[in-house]
Amino acid sequence: MRAFDRRVIAEPALTRLASMHPRATGEHPPFRVFACPPSRGSVALSGELDMTSSDLLPEALDRAGAEPVDGALVFDLTGLRFSDHRSVLALVDHAQRRGHPAVLRGPPRTARQLVRLMGVDVRVEP
């Protein structure tokens, strides 16, 4: 789906749809979740993850249907500009609820620092 008629689709539904499209434009939602090649990870995220996205992120991750790569849920975060602590914990929780360890691949500096400060059980890759 390439275009949305804002007169027909309510804003909450439009935001949910846009969060699942890698090339959606506009400021809402502030992040995107989309499929990526297994060589890059289970699912890719871009944009910014902060408290404004905390309600939408778990739902978007569920809808993405990420599959494990080598036994882990690998989140390709190379397109992410920022992540707060809630979002880091949401990614780890998403993987753990599915019985897999989480791997954060290419996270922004803030996310790497948060993992270290919080002592979160997650593998971080460059």
Short mmCIF file of C-alpha atoms in Angstrom, two decimals:
data_model
loop_
_atom_site.label_atom_id
_atom_site.label_comp_id
_atom_site.label_asym_id
_atom_site.label_seq_id
_atom_site.Cartn_x
_atom_site.Cartn_y
_atom_site.Cartn_z
CA MET A 1 0.00 0.00 0.00
CA ARG A 2 1.59 3.26 -1.09
CA ALA A 3 -0.91 5.97 -0.17
CA PHE A 4 -3.50 6.48 2.53
CA ASP A 5 -6.63 8.60 2.28
CA ARG A 6 -6.70 10.46 5.60
CA ARG A 7 -10.43 11.11 5.11
CA VAL A 8 -11.12 7.37 5.23
CA ILE A 9 -8.52 6.01 7.64
CA ALA A 10 -8.56 7.30 11.23
CA GLU A 11 -5.30 8.72 12.62
CA PRO A 12 -4.58 5.86 15.09
CA ALA A 13 -4.94 3.26 12.33
CA LEU A 14 -2.89 5.38 9.94
CA THR A 15 -0.10 5.64 12.52
CA ARG A 16 -0.10 1.85 12.98
CA LEU A 17 0.05 1.29 9.22
CA ALA A 18 2.82 3.84 8.74
CA SER A 19 4.94 2.28 11.50
CA MET A 20 5.13 -0.92 9.45
CA HIS A 21 6.33 0.70 6.21
CA PRO A 22 10.04 1.44 5.75
CA ARG A 23 9.47 4.43 3.49
CA ALA A 24 6.51 6.11 5.20
CA THR A 25 6.92 9.86 5.47
CA GLY A 26 5.84 12.40 8.02
CA GLU A 27 6.63 12.75 11.67
CA HIS A 28 4.14 10.19 13.01
CA PRO A 29 5.00 7.59 13.99
CA PRO A 30 8.57 8.49 14.92
CA PHE A 31 9.80 4.98 14.07
CA ARG A 32 9.37 2.20 11.52
CA VAL A 33 9.50 -1.60 11.95
CA PHE A 34 9.96 -3.69 8.82
CA ALA A 35 11.34 -6.95 7.47
CA CYS A 36 14.97 -7.23 6.51
CA PRO A 37 17.11 -9.94 4.90
CA PRO A 38 18.17 -12.68 7.36
CA SER A 39 21.79 -11.64 6.82
CA ARG A 40 20.94 -8.32 8.52
CA GLY A 41 18.60 -9.62 11.21
CA SER A 42 15.11 -10.72 12.14
CA VAL A 43 13.52 -7.28 11.84
CA ALA A 44 14.79 -3.74 11.21
CA LEU A 45 13.87 -0.53 13.00
CA SER A 46 14.48 3.05 11.96
CA GLY A 47 13.70 6.50 13.30
CA GLU A 48 13.49 7.26 17.02
CA LEU A 49 12.19 5.15 19.89
CA ASP A 50 11.14 7.19 22.90
CA MET A 51 8.21 7.56 25.29
CA THR A 52 5.93 8.76 22.48
CA SER A 53 6.31 5.37 20.80
CA SER A 54 6.21 3.17 23.90
CA ASP A 55 2.60 2.03 23.36
CA LEU A 56 2.96 1.38 19.64
CA LEU A 57 6.34 -0.43 19.65
CA PRO A 58 5.23 -3.75 21.23
CA GLU A 59 2.26 -3.97 18.87
CA ALA A 60 4.44 -3.18 15.84
CA LEU A 61 6.97 -5.83 16.89
CA ASP A 62 4.17 -8.40 17.25
CA ARG A 63 2.82 -7.54 13.81
CA ALA A 64 6.27 -7.74 12.21
CA GLY A 65 6.40 -11.49 12.85
CA ALA A 66 10.17 -11.56 13.31
CA GLU A 67 11.82 -14.95 12.88
CA PRO A 68 14.94 -15.98 14.80
CA VAL A 69 18.32 -15.90 13.09
CA ASP A 70 20.71 -18.54 14.46
CA GLY A 71 18.44 -18.98 17.50
CA ALA A 72 18.18 -15.28 18.43
CA LEU A 73 15.88 -12.41 17.55
CA VAL A 74 18.24 -9.98 15.85
CA PHE A 75 17.09 -6.36 15.75
CA ASP A 76 18.82 -4.39 13.00
CA LEU A 77 19.02 -0.93 14.54
CA THR A 78 21.40 0.65 12.03
CA GLY A 79 18.62 3.01 10.91
CA LEU A 80 17.70 4.04 14.45
CA ARG A 81 18.76 7.54 15.53
CA PHE A 82 17.72 7.31 19.20
CA SER A 83 16.36 4.82 21.72
CA ASP A 84 15.31 5.37 25.32
CA HIS A 85 15.50 2.77 28.10
CA ARG A 86 11.84 1.71 27.73
CA SER A 87 12.44 0.80 24.10
CA VAL A 88 15.58 -1.19 24.83
CA LEU A 89 13.65 -3.14 27.46
CA ALA A 90 10.72 -3.63 25.04
CA LEU A 91 13.03 -5.18 22.43
CA VAL A 92 14.58 -7.54 24.98
CA ASP A 93 11.15 -8.42 26.41
CA HIS A 94 9.78 -9.14 22.93
CA ALA A 95 12.57 -11.64 22.28
CA GLN A 96 12.34 -13.25 25.72
CA ARG A 97 8.56 -13.72 25.46
CA ARG A 98 9.25 -15.76 22.33
CA GLY A 99 11.91 -17.84 24.06
CA HIS A 100 14.90 -16.32 22.26
CA PRO A 101 17.80 -14.13 23.30
CA ALA A 102 17.88 -10.63 21.83
CA VAL A 103 20.67 -9.22 19.70
CA LEU A 104 20.90 -5.48 19.04
CA ARG A 105 22.81 -5.01 15.80
CA GLY A 106 24.19 -1.53 15.09
CA PRO A 107 22.29 0.35 17.83
CA PRO A 108 22.76 4.09 18.37
CA ARG A 109 25.24 5.13 21.04
CA THR A 110 22.46 5.93 23.53
CA ALA A 111 21.12 2.37 23.33
CA ARG A 112 24.60 0.87 23.81
CA GLN A 113 25.12 3.06 26.87
CA LEU A 114 21.71 2.13 28.30
CA VAL A 115 22.41 -1.59 27.91
CA ARG A 116 25.67 -1.17 29.80
CA LEU A 117 24.17 1.03 32.55
CA MET A 118 21.07 -1.13 33.08
CA GLY A 119 22.96 -4.44 32.93
CA VAL A 120 20.45 -5.82 30.41
CA ASP A 121 21.04 -9.39 29.26
CA VAL A 122 21.39 -8.69 25.54
CA ARG A 123 24.16 -9.07 22.99
CA VAL A 124 25.17 -5.85 21.25
CA GLU A 125 26.90 -6.02 17.88
CA PRO A 126 28.50 -3.19 15.90
#
